[in-house]
C-alpha atoms as a printed R data frame, in Angstrom:
    type eleno elety resid chain resno      x       y      z
1   ATOM     1    CA   MET     A     1 71.042  95.612 92.675
2   ATOM     2    CA   GLU     A     2 72.925  97.476 90.552
3   ATOM     3    CA   GLY     A     3 72.216 100.497 92.916
4   ATOM     4    CA   LEU     A     4 74.277  98.262 95.873
5   ATOM     5    CA   LYS     A     5 77.298  97.680 92.627
6   ATOM     6    CA   ALA     A     6 77.513 101.473 92.155
7   ATOM     7    CA   LEU     A     7 78.579 101.689 96.381
8   ATOM     8    CA   PHE     A     8 80.979  99.178 95.875
9   ATOM     9    CA   TYR     A     9 81.528  99.336 92.689
10  ATOM    10    CA   PRO     A    10 81.727 103.107 91.507
11  ATOM    11    CA   PRO     A    11 82.065 103.763 87.384
12  ATOM    12    CA   ARG     A    12 84.739 106.289 87.080
13  ATOM    13    CA   ALA     A    13 84.611 108.942 85.742
14  ATOM    14    CA   ARG     A    14 84.725 109.317 81.716
15  ATOM    15    CA   CYS     A    15 86.311 112.098 79.459
16  ATOM    16    CA   LEU     A    16 83.706 114.561 77.500
17  ATOM    17    CA   GLY     A    17 86.348 115.146 75.026
18  ATOM    18    CA   CYS     A    18 87.563 111.139 73.789
19  ATOM    19    CA   GLY     A    19 86.072 108.891 76.332
20  ATOM    20    CA   HIS     A    20 88.668 107.197 78.393
21  ATOM    21    CA   PRO     A    21 88.481 107.191 82.253
22  ATOM    22    CA   ARG     A    22 89.473 111.419 83.772
23  ATOM    23    CA   LEU     A    23 92.076 109.749 87.003
24  ATOM    24    CA   ASP     A    24 93.097 113.765 87.220
25  ATOM    25    CA   GLY     A    25 89.143 113.816 90.030
26  ATOM    26    CA   PRO     A    26 85.930 116.460 89.040
27  ATOM    27    CA   ALA     A    27 87.668 118.083 85.241
28  ATOM    28    CA   CYS     A    28 85.423 117.302 82.518
29  ATOM    29    CA   LEU     A    29 88.223 116.629 80.381
30  ATOM    30    CA   CYS     A    30 91.310 114.879 80.262
31  ATOM    31    CA   PRO     A    31 94.941 116.722 80.642
32  ATOM    32    CA   ALA     A    32 95.151 116.037 76.646
33  ATOM    33    CA   CYS     A    33 91.664 117.298 76.287
34  ATOM    34    CA   ARG     A    34 91.984 120.206 77.954
35  ATOM    35    CA   ASP     A    35 95.286 120.741 76.067
36  ATOM    36    CA   PHE     A    36 94.265 120.138 72.654
37  ATOM    37    CA   LEU     A    37 91.048 122.263 72.891
38  ATOM    38    CA   ALA     A    38 93.868 124.946 74.618
39  ATOM    39    CA   LYS     A    39 95.704 125.183 71.526
40  ATOM    40    CA   THR     A    40 92.808 124.852 68.495
41  ATOM    41    CA   GLN     A    41 91.411 128.180 69.579
42  ATOM    42    CA   SER     A    42 89.661 129.904 66.709
43  ATOM    43    CA   SER     A    43 90.453 133.243 65.690
44  ATOM    44    CA   PRO     A    44 87.819 135.408 63.581
45  ATOM    45    CA   LEU     A    45 87.096 132.829 60.738
46  ATOM    46    CA   GLU     A    46 86.131 133.476 57.012
47  ATOM    47    CA   VAL     A    47 83.602 136.372 56.129
48  ATOM    48    CA   PRO     A    48 81.092 133.927 53.518
49  ATOM    49    CA   GLY     A    49 80.231 137.363 51.649
50  ATOM    50    CA   PRO     A    50 79.151 141.188 51.557
51  ATOM    51    CA   TRP     A    51 76.392 140.547 54.728
52  ATOM    52    CA   ILE     A    52 78.344 139.315 56.689
53  ATOM    53    CA   ASP     A    53 81.048 141.497 59.445
54  ATOM    54    CA   ALA     A    54 82.819 138.977 60.836
55  ATOM    55    CA   LEU     A    55 82.287 135.184 62.326
56  ATOM    56    CA   PHE     A    56 83.836 133.580 65.910
57  ATOM    57    CA   ALA     A    57 83.457 129.453 66.386
58  ATOM    58    CA   PRO     A    58 85.442 128.865 69.347
59  ATOM    59    CA   TYR     A    59 87.297 125.945 68.101
60  ATOM    60    CA   PRO     A    60 87.373 123.682 64.655
61  ATOM    61    CA   TYR     A    61 84.898 121.859 64.564
62  ATOM    62    CA   ARG     A    62 87.188 118.362 65.126
63  ATOM    63    CA   GLY     A    63 88.975 116.044 67.921
64  ATOM    64    CA   ALA     A    64 87.697 117.307 71.874
65  ATOM    65    CA   ALA     A    65 85.252 119.865 70.356
66  ATOM    66    CA   ARG     A    66 83.876 118.043 68.009
67  ATOM    67    CA   ALA     A    67 83.201 115.179 70.512
68  ATOM    68    CA   LEU     A    68 81.824 118.492 73.123
69  ATOM    69    CA   VAL     A    69 79.313 119.634 69.682
70  ATOM    70    CA   HIS     A    70 78.265 115.431 69.854
71  ATOM    71    CA   ARG     A    71 77.642 114.979 73.606
72  ATOM    72    CA   LEU     A    72 75.348 118.396 74.404
73  ATOM    73    CA   LYS     A    73 73.557 118.277 70.857
74  ATOM    74    CA   TYR     A    74 73.106 114.104 71.012
75  ATOM    75    CA   GLU     A    75 72.780 113.259 74.696
76  ATOM    76    CA   GLY     A    76 72.177 116.701 76.735
77  ATOM    77    CA   ILE     A    77 75.236 116.434 78.437
78  ATOM    78    CA   GLY     A    78 74.916 120.100 80.380
79  ATOM    79    CA   GLU     A    79 78.957 119.557 81.662
80  ATOM    80    CA   ALA     A    80 79.890 120.152 77.837
81  ATOM    81    CA   ALA     A    81 77.449 122.837 77.354
82  ATOM    82    CA   ALA     A    82 79.116 124.555 80.484
83  ATOM    83    CA   LEU     A    83 82.853 124.201 78.665
84  ATOM    84    CA   LEU     A    84 81.474 125.113 75.260
85  ATOM    85    CA   ALA     A    85 79.632 128.233 77.069
86  ATOM    86    CA   ARG     A    86 82.759 129.877 78.134
87  ATOM    87    CA   ALA     A    87 84.234 128.918 75.218
88  ATOM    88    CA   MET     A    88 82.313 130.935 72.914
89  ATOM    89    CA   ALA     A    89 81.575 133.661 75.683
90  ATOM    90    CA   ALA     A    90 85.589 134.301 75.729
91  ATOM    91    CA   CYS     A    91 85.733 133.877 71.343
92  ATOM    92    CA   LEU     A    92 83.507 137.391 71.371
93  ATOM    93    CA   PRO     A    93 84.165 140.770 70.710
94  ATOM    94    CA   ARG     A    94 83.116 142.883 73.765
95  ATOM    95    CA   GLY     A    95 80.710 145.009 72.111
96  ATOM    96    CA   PRO     A    96 77.708 145.262 70.374
97  ATOM    97    CA   ILE     A    97 77.230 142.032 68.117
98  ATOM    98    CA   ASP     A    98 73.610 141.856 65.645
99  ATOM    99    CA   ALA     A    99 72.566 138.375 65.994
100 ATOM   100    CA   LEU     A   100 74.380 134.550 67.452
101 ATOM   101    CA   VAL     A   101 72.678 132.026 65.379
102 ATOM   102    CA   PRO     A   102 72.443 128.114 66.614
103 ATOM   103    CA   VAL     A   103 73.800 125.242 64.033
104 ATOM   104    CA   PRO     A   104 70.935 122.871 63.274
105 ATOM   105    CA   LEU     A   105 70.352 120.050 64.965
106 ATOM   106    CA   HIS     A   106 70.229 118.439 60.794
107 ATOM   107    CA   PRO     A   107 71.187 119.906 57.934
């Protein structure tokens, strides 16, 4: 019965950043969340000590960026992975990199 219901009343796509219904086609984010991410792209982060040369993150961990990380880590949503991967690749400097360090699921 659920399949028949979904055929006549398809679920509305929701923004991965805020959860509001998306009305603008196949994009994973609504215009407001896309704007938020475009305006909050991060620059190199403060280095915590002499053993690290540089730290990079595509966005500060808040708003739509935080929601995307949660969608990926806790819900396994692949569209969030694709968006975050593109952003991470864009924020890294060109040239050799010594290490990429994942953030653990729990402290």
